[in-house]
PDB file of C-alpha atoms in Angstrom:
ATOM      1  CA  ALA I   1     -54.783 -45.538 -37.953  1.00 42.00           C
ATOM      2  CA  LEU I   2     -55.286 -48.054 -40.713  1.00 39.00           C
ATOM      3  CA  ALA I   3     -58.588 -49.858 -41.100  1.00 40.00           C
ATOM      4  CA  TYR I   4     -59.072 -53.101 -43.021  1.00 34.00           C
ATOM      5  CA  LEU I   5     -62.208 -52.929 -45.095  1.00 38.00           C
ATOM      6  CA  LEU I   6     -63.975 -55.087 -47.608  1.00 35.00           C
ATOM      7  CA  VAL I   7     -64.514 -52.709 -50.486  1.00 38.00           C
ATOM      8  CA  LEU I   8     -67.113 -53.499 -53.120  1.00 37.00           C
ATOM      9  CA  LYS I   9     -66.100 -52.074 -56.438  1.00 38.00           C
ATOM     10  CA  ASN I  10     -67.818 -52.350 -59.767  1.00 40.00           C
ATOM     11  CA  GLN I  11     -66.582 -54.830 -62.279  1.00 38.00           C
ATOM     12  CA  LYS I  12     -66.727 -52.982 -65.552  1.00 38.00           C
ATOM     13  CA  ASN I  13     -63.009 -52.274 -65.949  1.00 40.00           C
ATOM     14  CA  SER I  14     -60.066 -53.938 -64.282  1.00 37.00           C
ATOM     15  CA  SER I  15     -57.042 -52.186 -65.733  1.00 37.00           C
ATOM     16  CA  ALA I  16     -54.215 -51.810 -63.249  1.00 36.00           C
ATOM     17  CA  ASP I  17     -53.480 -48.222 -64.177  1.00 38.00           C
ATOM     18  CA  GLU I  18     -56.758 -46.769 -62.877  1.00 41.00           C
ATOM     19  CA  ASP I  19     -56.423 -44.297 -60.031  1.00 43.00           C
ATOM     20  CA  ALA I  20     -57.061 -45.051 -56.388  1.00 42.00           C
ATOM     21  CA  ASN I  21     -60.492 -43.437 -56.329  1.00 48.00           C
ATOM     22  CA  GLY I  22     -61.733 -44.820 -59.620  1.00 45.00           C
ATOM     23  CA  ASP I  23     -60.621 -48.415 -60.028  1.00 44.00           C
ATOM     24  CA  ASN I  24     -63.285 -50.941 -60.960  1.00 43.00           C
ATOM     25  CA  THR I  25     -62.258 -54.364 -59.717  1.00 36.00           C
ATOM     26  CA  GLN I  26     -64.059 -57.181 -58.026  1.00 40.00           C
ATOM     27  CA  THR I  27     -64.466 -57.273 -54.263  1.00 39.00           C
ATOM     28  CA  VAL I  28     -61.045 -57.110 -52.667  1.00 39.00           C
ATOM     29  CA  GLU I  29     -59.607 -56.551 -49.229  1.00 42.00           C
ATOM     30  CA  THR I  30     -57.763 -53.282 -49.062  1.00 61.00           C
ATOM     31  CA  VAL I  31     -56.177 -51.003 -46.506  1.00 75.00           C
ATOM     32  CA  LEU I  32     -57.778 -47.590 -46.096  1.00 86.00           C
ATOM     33  CA  ASP I  33     -55.390 -44.907 -44.904  1.00 89.00           C
ATOM     34  CA  ARG I  34     -57.428 -42.961 -42.359  1.00 87.00           C
ATOM     35  CA  THR I  35     -54.877 -40.161 -42.328  1.00 91.00           C
ATOM     36  CA  LYS I  36     -55.662 -39.580 -46.013  1.00 93.00           C
ATOM     37  CA  TYR I  37     -59.366 -40.498 -45.932  1.00 94.00           C
ATOM     38  CA  PRO I  38     -60.543 -39.622 -42.402  1.00 94.00           C
ATOM     39  CA  ALA I  39     -64.232 -39.827 -43.334  1.00 96.00           C
ATOM     40  CA  GLY I  40     -63.957 -43.370 -44.754  1.00 96.00           C
ATOM     41  CA  ASN I  41     -65.655 -44.706 -47.873  1.00 97.00           C
ATOM     42  CA  LEU I  42     -68.377 -43.026 -49.916  1.00 98.00           C
ATOM     43  CA  TYR I  43     -70.237 -44.843 -52.684  1.00 98.00           C
ATOM     44  CA  ILE I  44     -71.770 -42.878 -55.572  1.00 98.00           C
ATOM     45  CA  TYR I  45     -74.236 -44.840 -57.718  1.00 98.00           C
ATOM     46  CA  TYR I  46     -75.396 -43.206 -60.944  1.00 98.00           C
ATOM     47  CA  GLY I  47     -78.130 -43.789 -63.506  1.00 98.00           C
ATOM     48  CA  THR I  48     -77.636 -41.824 -66.706  1.00 97.00           C
ATOM     49  CA  GLN I  49     -78.839 -41.569 -70.277  1.00 94.00           C
ATOM     50  CA  THR I  50     -76.585 -38.767 -71.540  1.00 95.00           C
ATOM     51  CA  GLY I  51     -73.749 -38.805 -68.994  1.00 97.00           C
ATOM     52  CA  THR I  52     -74.725 -35.886 -66.757  1.00 98.00           C
ATOM     53  CA  ALA I  53     -75.356 -37.960 -63.613  1.00 98.00           C
ATOM     54  CA  GLU I  54     -71.977 -39.616 -64.090  1.00 98.00           C
ATOM     55  CA  GLN I  55     -70.360 -36.176 -64.418  1.00 98.00           C
ATOM     56  CA  PHE I  56     -72.006 -35.107 -61.168  1.00 98.00           C
ATOM     57  CA  GLY I  57     -70.680 -38.251 -59.510  1.00 98.00           C
ATOM     58  CA  LYS I  58     -67.156 -37.536 -60.670  1.00 98.00           C
ATOM     59  CA  GLN I  59     -67.493 -33.990 -59.403  1.00 98.00           C
ATOM     60  CA  LEU I  60     -68.248 -35.389 -55.941  1.00 98.00           C
ATOM     61  CA  GLU I  61     -65.263 -37.691 -56.348  1.00 98.00           C
ATOM     62  CA  ARG I  62     -62.972 -34.728 -57.074  1.00 98.00           C
ATOM     63  CA  GLU I  63     -64.249 -32.803 -54.076  1.00 98.00           C
ATOM     64  CA  ALA I  64     -64.091 -35.896 -51.808  1.00 97.00           C
ATOM     65  CA  ASN I  65     -64.076 -33.924 -48.513  1.00 96.00           C
ATOM     66  CA  GLY I  66     -62.051 -36.566 -46.713  1.00 96.00           C
ATOM     67  CA  PHE I  67     -63.882 -39.546 -48.227  1.00 97.00           C
ATOM     68  CA  TYR I  68     -62.479 -42.346 -50.361  1.00 97.00           C
ATOM     69  CA  VAL I  69     -65.005 -42.043 -53.188  1.00 98.00           C
ATOM     70  CA  HIS I  70     -66.178 -44.879 -55.431  1.00 98.00           C
ATOM     71  CA  VAL I  71     -68.212 -43.853 -58.508  1.00 98.00           C
ATOM     72  CA  ILE I  72     -70.293 -46.828 -59.644  1.00 98.00           C
ATOM     73  CA  ASP I  73     -72.478 -47.391 -62.696  1.00 98.00           C
ATOM     74  CA  LEU I  74     -75.865 -48.798 -61.619  1.00 98.00           C
ATOM     75  CA  GLU I  75     -75.581 -51.235 -64.517  1.00 98.00           C
ATOM     76  CA  ASP I  76     -72.797 -52.931 -62.550  1.00 98.00           C
ATOM     77  CA  VAL I  77     -74.980 -53.470 -59.487  1.00 98.00           C
ATOM     78  CA  THR I  78     -76.328 -56.971 -60.057  1.00 97.00           C
ATOM     79  CA  SER I  79     -77.476 -57.625 -56.483  1.00 97.00           C
ATOM     80  CA  LEU I  80     -78.948 -55.348 -53.841  1.00 98.00           C
ATOM     81  CA  GLN I  81     -76.412 -56.839 -51.443  1.00 98.00           C
ATOM     82  CA  GLN I  82     -73.652 -55.037 -53.365  1.00 98.00           C
ATOM     83  CA  LEU I  83     -74.879 -51.649 -52.117  1.00 98.00           C
ATOM     84  CA  GLN I  84     -72.603 -50.076 -49.519  1.00 98.00           C
ATOM     85  CA  SER I  85     -72.997 -47.215 -47.045  1.00 97.00           C
ATOM     86  CA  PRO I  86     -72.922 -44.316 -47.087  1.00 98.00           C
ATOM     87  CA  ALA I  87     -74.477 -44.239 -50.548  1.00 98.00           C
ATOM     88  CA  VAL I  88     -75.395 -41.346 -52.822  1.00 98.00           C
ATOM     89  CA  PHE I  89     -77.716 -42.117 -55.734  1.00 98.00           C
ATOM     90  CA  LEU I  90     -77.687 -39.759 -58.714  1.00 98.00           C
ATOM     91  CA  SER I  91     -80.127 -40.562 -61.484  1.00 98.00           C
ATOM     92  CA  ALA I  92     -81.843 -39.003 -64.454  1.00 98.00           C
ATOM     93  CA  THR I  93     -85.388 -39.801 -65.548  1.00 97.00           C
ATOM     94  CA  TYR I  94     -85.731 -40.910 -69.161  1.00 94.00           C
ATOM     95  CA  GLY I  95     -88.778 -40.161 -71.282  1.00 88.00           C
ATOM     96  CA  GLU I  96     -92.088 -40.256 -69.469  1.00 87.00           C
ATOM     97  CA  GLY I  97     -91.081 -41.525 -66.054  1.00 92.00           C
ATOM     98  CA  GLU I  98     -88.752 -44.317 -67.152  1.00 95.00           C
ATOM     99  CA  PRO I  99     -85.331 -45.259 -65.782  1.00 97.00           C
ATOM    100  CA  PRO I 100     -82.261 -44.578 -67.908  1.00 97.00           C
ATOM    101  CA  ASP I 101     -80.982 -47.616 -69.771  1.00 96.00           C
ATOM    102  CA  ASN I 102     -78.121 -48.346 -67.384  1.00 98.00           C
ATOM    103  CA  ALA I 103     -80.466 -48.349 -64.356  1.00 98.00           C
ATOM    104  CA  PHE I 104     -83.263 -50.535 -65.733  1.00 97.00           C
ATOM    105  CA  SER I 105     -82.159 -53.787 -64.072  1.00 97.00           C
ATOM    106  CA  PHE I 106     -81.459 -52.050 -60.775  1.00 98.00           C
ATOM    107  CA  VAL I 107     -84.939 -50.514 -60.784  1.00 97.00           C
ATOM    108  CA  GLU I 108     -86.479 -53.961 -61.306  1.00 96.00           C
ATOM    109  CA  MET I 109     -84.563 -55.266 -58.283  1.00 97.00           C
ATOM    110  CA  LEU I 110     -85.567 -52.313 -56.137  1.00 97.00           C
ATOM    111  CA  LYS I 111     -89.224 -52.631 -57.171  1.00 95.00           C
ATOM    112  CA  GLY I 112     -89.100 -56.173 -55.855  1.00 95.00           C
ATOM    113  CA  ALA I 113     -87.692 -54.996 -52.533  1.00 96.00           C
ATOM    114  CA  ALA I 114     -89.936 -51.945 -52.121  1.00 95.00           C
ATOM    115  CA  GLY I 115     -93.221 -53.286 -53.420  1.00 92.00           C
ATOM    116  CA  ILE I 116     -93.994 -50.130 -55.397  1.00 93.00           C
ATOM    117  CA  PRO I 117     -93.857 -49.243 -59.108  1.00 92.00           C
ATOM    118  CA  ILE I 118     -91.624 -46.468 -60.367  1.00 93.00           C
ATOM    119  CA  LEU I 119     -94.674 -44.230 -60.861  1.00 91.00           C
ATOM    120  CA  PHE I 120     -95.951 -44.737 -57.327  1.00 87.00           C
ATOM    121  CA  SER I 121     -98.435 -42.535 -55.516  1.00 77.00           C
ATOM    122  CA  ASN I 122     -97.721 -41.227 -52.016  1.00 70.00           C
ATOM    123  CA  GLU I 123    -101.449 -41.215 -51.338  1.00 62.00           C
ATOM    124  CA  ASP I 124    -101.781 -44.901 -52.200  1.00 55.00           C
ATOM    125  CA  ALA I 125    -100.574 -47.049 -49.319  1.00 53.00           C
ATOM    126  CA  ALA I 126    -101.245 -50.278 -51.204  1.00 53.00           C
ATOM    127  CA  GLU I 127     -98.060 -52.098 -52.132  1.00 66.00           C
ATOM    128  CA  GLU I 128     -97.252 -54.700 -54.725  1.00 75.00           C
ATOM    129  CA  GLU I 129     -95.903 -58.012 -53.551  1.00 80.00           C
ATOM    130  CA  LYS I 130     -92.295 -57.835 -52.410  1.00 88.00           C
ATOM    131  CA  THR I 131     -90.256 -60.411 -54.274  1.00 91.00           C
ATOM    132  CA  ALA I 132     -86.788 -59.639 -52.885  1.00 93.00           C
ATOM    133  CA  SER I 133     -85.053 -62.245 -50.751  1.00 95.00           C
ATOM    134  CA  GLU I 134     -84.831 -61.970 -46.973  1.00 96.00           C
ATOM    135  CA  GLU I 135     -81.081 -61.566 -47.364  1.00 97.00           C
ATOM    136  CA  ASP I 136     -81.559 -58.566 -49.662  1.00 97.00           C
ATOM    137  CA  LEU I 137     -84.027 -56.929 -47.276  1.00 96.00           C
ATOM    138  CA  GLN I 138     -81.801 -57.525 -44.266  1.00 97.00           C
ATOM    139  CA  HIS I 139     -78.858 -55.987 -46.100  1.00 98.00           C
ATOM    140  CA  LEU I 140     -80.848 -52.887 -47.055  1.00 98.00           C
ATOM    141  CA  GLU I 141     -81.775 -52.255 -43.413  1.00 97.00           C
ATOM    142  CA  SER I 142     -78.202 -51.125 -42.792  1.00 97.00           C
ATOM    143  CA  LEU I 143     -77.943 -48.951 -45.917  1.00 98.00           C
ATOM    144  CA  GLN I 144     -77.698 -45.193 -45.306  1.00 98.00           C
ATOM    145  CA  TYR I 145     -78.324 -43.108 -48.387  1.00 98.00           C
ATOM    146  CA  CYS I 146     -79.078 -39.787 -50.100  1.00 98.00           C
ATOM    147  CA  VAL I 147     -80.674 -39.199 -53.513  1.00 98.00           C
ATOM    148  CA  PHE I 148     -80.423 -36.465 -56.133  1.00 98.00           C
ATOM    149  CA  GLY I 149     -82.674 -36.700 -59.180  1.00 98.00           C
ATOM    150  CA  LEU I 150     -82.029 -35.090 -62.560  1.00 98.00           C
ATOM    151  CA  GLY I 151     -85.297 -34.146 -64.217  1.00 97.00           C
ATOM    152  CA  ASN I 152     -87.135 -31.646 -66.386  1.00 96.00           C
ATOM    153  CA  LYS I 153     -90.428 -30.005 -65.465  1.00 95.00           C
ATOM    154  CA  GLN I 154     -91.491 -30.004 -69.120  1.00 94.00           C
ATOM    155  CA  TYR I 155     -92.257 -33.720 -68.699  1.00 93.00           C
ATOM    156  CA  ASP I 156     -95.375 -35.033 -66.986  1.00 92.00           C
ATOM    157  CA  HIS I 157     -93.534 -37.280 -64.540  1.00 94.00           C
ATOM    158  CA  TYR I 158     -90.973 -34.821 -63.207  1.00 95.00           C
ATOM    159  CA  ASN I 159     -87.990 -36.523 -61.597  1.00 97.00           C
ATOM    160  CA  ALA I 160     -89.769 -39.864 -61.333  1.00 96.00           C
ATOM    161  CA  MET I 161     -86.497 -41.750 -60.881  1.00 97.00           C
ATOM    162  CA  GLY I 162     -85.183 -39.576 -58.080  1.00 98.00           C
ATOM    163  CA  LYS I 163     -88.484 -39.827 -56.232  1.00 97.00           C
ATOM    164  CA  PHE I 164     -88.693 -43.588 -56.784  1.00 97.00           C
ATOM    165  CA  LEU I 165     -85.131 -44.247 -55.614  1.00 98.00           C
ATOM    166  CA  PHE I 166     -85.694 -42.260 -52.433  1.00 98.00           C
ATOM    167  CA  GLU I 167     -89.070 -43.800 -51.595  1.00 96.00           C
ATOM    168  CA  GLY I 168     -88.220 -47.275 -52.859  1.00 96.00           C
ATOM    169  CA  LEU I 169     -85.086 -47.579 -50.745  1.00 98.00           C
ATOM    170  CA  LYS I 170     -86.958 -46.230 -47.738  1.00 97.00           C
ATOM    171  CA  ARG I 171     -89.836 -48.704 -48.127  1.00 95.00           C
ATOM    172  CA  ALA I 172     -87.296 -51.507 -48.558  1.00 96.00           C
ATOM    173  CA  GLY I 173     -85.900 -50.678 -45.115  1.00 96.00           C
ATOM    174  CA  ALA I 174     -82.906 -48.456 -45.920  1.00 98.00           C
ATOM    175  CA  GLN I 175     -82.196 -45.338 -43.853  1.00 98.00           C
ATOM    176  CA  PRO I 176     -82.325 -41.930 -45.587  1.00 98.00           C
ATOM    177  CA  LEU I 177     -79.762 -39.419 -44.350  1.00 98.00           C
ATOM    178  CA  LEU I 178     -81.831 -36.510 -45.658  1.00 98.00           C
ATOM    179  CA  PRO I 179     -85.620 -36.143 -45.275  1.00 98.00           C
ATOM    180  CA  GLU I 180     -86.263 -35.870 -49.003  1.00 98.00           C
ATOM    181  CA  PRO I 181     -84.476 -36.281 -52.350  1.00 98.00           C
ATOM    182  CA  GLY I 182     -82.734 -33.396 -54.033  1.00 98.00           C
ATOM    183  CA  LEU I 183     -84.453 -32.575 -57.327  1.00 98.00           C
ATOM    184  CA  GLY I 184     -82.759 -30.779 -60.210  1.00 98.00           C
ATOM    185  CA  ASP I 185     -84.650 -29.167 -63.095  1.00 97.00           C
ATOM    186  CA  ASP I 186     -82.945 -29.195 -66.493  1.00 96.00           C
ATOM    187  CA  ASP I 187     -85.591 -26.790 -67.794  1.00 95.00           C
ATOM    188  CA  ASP I 188     -84.182 -24.163 -65.434  1.00 97.00           C
ATOM    189  CA  ASP I 189     -80.724 -24.615 -63.862  1.00 97.00           C
ATOM    190  CA  LEU I 190     -79.858 -28.262 -63.295  1.00 98.00           C
ATOM    191  CA  GLU I 191     -76.195 -27.599 -62.483  1.00 98.00           C
ATOM    192  CA  GLY I 192     -77.134 -24.836 -60.061  1.00 98.00           C
ATOM    193  CA  ASP I 193     -79.679 -27.087 -58.350  1.00 98.00           C
ATOM    194  CA  PHE I 194     -77.019 -29.761 -57.895  1.00 98.00           C
ATOM    195  CA  GLU I 195     -74.439 -27.278 -56.592  1.00 98.00           C
ATOM    196  CA  THR I 196     -76.901 -25.927 -54.040  1.00 98.00           C
ATOM    197  CA  TRP I 197     -77.941 -29.408 -52.915  1.00 98.00           C
ATOM    198  CA  LYS I 198     -74.437 -30.813 -52.522  1.00 98.00           C
ATOM    199  CA  ASP I 199     -73.006 -27.734 -50.812  1.00 98.00           C
ATOM    200  CA  ASN I 200     -75.906 -26.988 -48.467  1.00 98.00           C
ATOM    201  CA  LYS I 201     -77.296 -30.452 -47.760  1.00 98.00           C
ATOM    202  CA  LEU I 202     -75.202 -33.413 -48.940  1.00 98.00           C
ATOM    203  CA  TRP I 203     -71.700 -32.560 -47.748  1.00 98.00           C
ATOM    204  CA  PRO I 204     -72.778 -31.053 -44.405  1.00 98.00           C
ATOM    205  CA  THR I 205     -74.890 -34.149 -43.661  1.00 98.00           C
ATOM    206  CA  LEU I 206     -72.171 -36.614 -44.651  1.00 98.00           C
ATOM    207  CA  LYS I 207     -69.558 -34.743 -42.607  1.00 96.00           C
ATOM    208  CA  GLU I 208     -71.852 -34.672 -39.575  1.00 96.00           C
ATOM    209  CA  HIS I 209     -72.453 -38.416 -39.697  1.00 96.00           C
ATOM    210  CA  PHE I 210     -69.133 -39.830 -40.897  1.00 94.00           C
ATOM    211  CA  ALA I 211     -66.245 -37.357 -40.589  1.00 86.00           C
ATOM    212  CA  SER I 212     -64.204 -37.851 -37.438  1.00 63.00           C
TER     213      SER I 212
END
């Protein structure tokens, strides 16, 4: 069966020769062939400083597992209402607990929706004032997501971005599909950590919830 969907796609490139899983156009109405993509859409949002998170996103795109995969630069997300489900967030941590350059604006938006700083404390229940609009918060209530963070235990704030994305989205009202973020350690075996997470947790969970 064919399903008509409104597909949000990032706006960085609009060349007509991009492939079906990687085009970057503005919001358009498209027909999703359920015989080819029985699991529906999957949205991969990445924050990267050196390109590794983007590479991981494209690896998920190649594997697909019945999903129509959209790999989206967080720099192209200019409103929280652009986020679509199911969503997978892949992000590195830059420096001492800072977001990578392409995720800085997104982090500022999410801080406003979650009411916590990027270096939050689980023990501290006190929240900052939420500055996000009611429309943003209502939209996030329907967002289902998973997070994998790319970090390095040599730094004081290990995987701060991955932890913030997971907790920030949760406090903003979104629904985590896994009970905790996946955390990869570049000081040990980052690629192996990602392989283990996607094979043993991500794909099985996504198939359980969305594959027909």
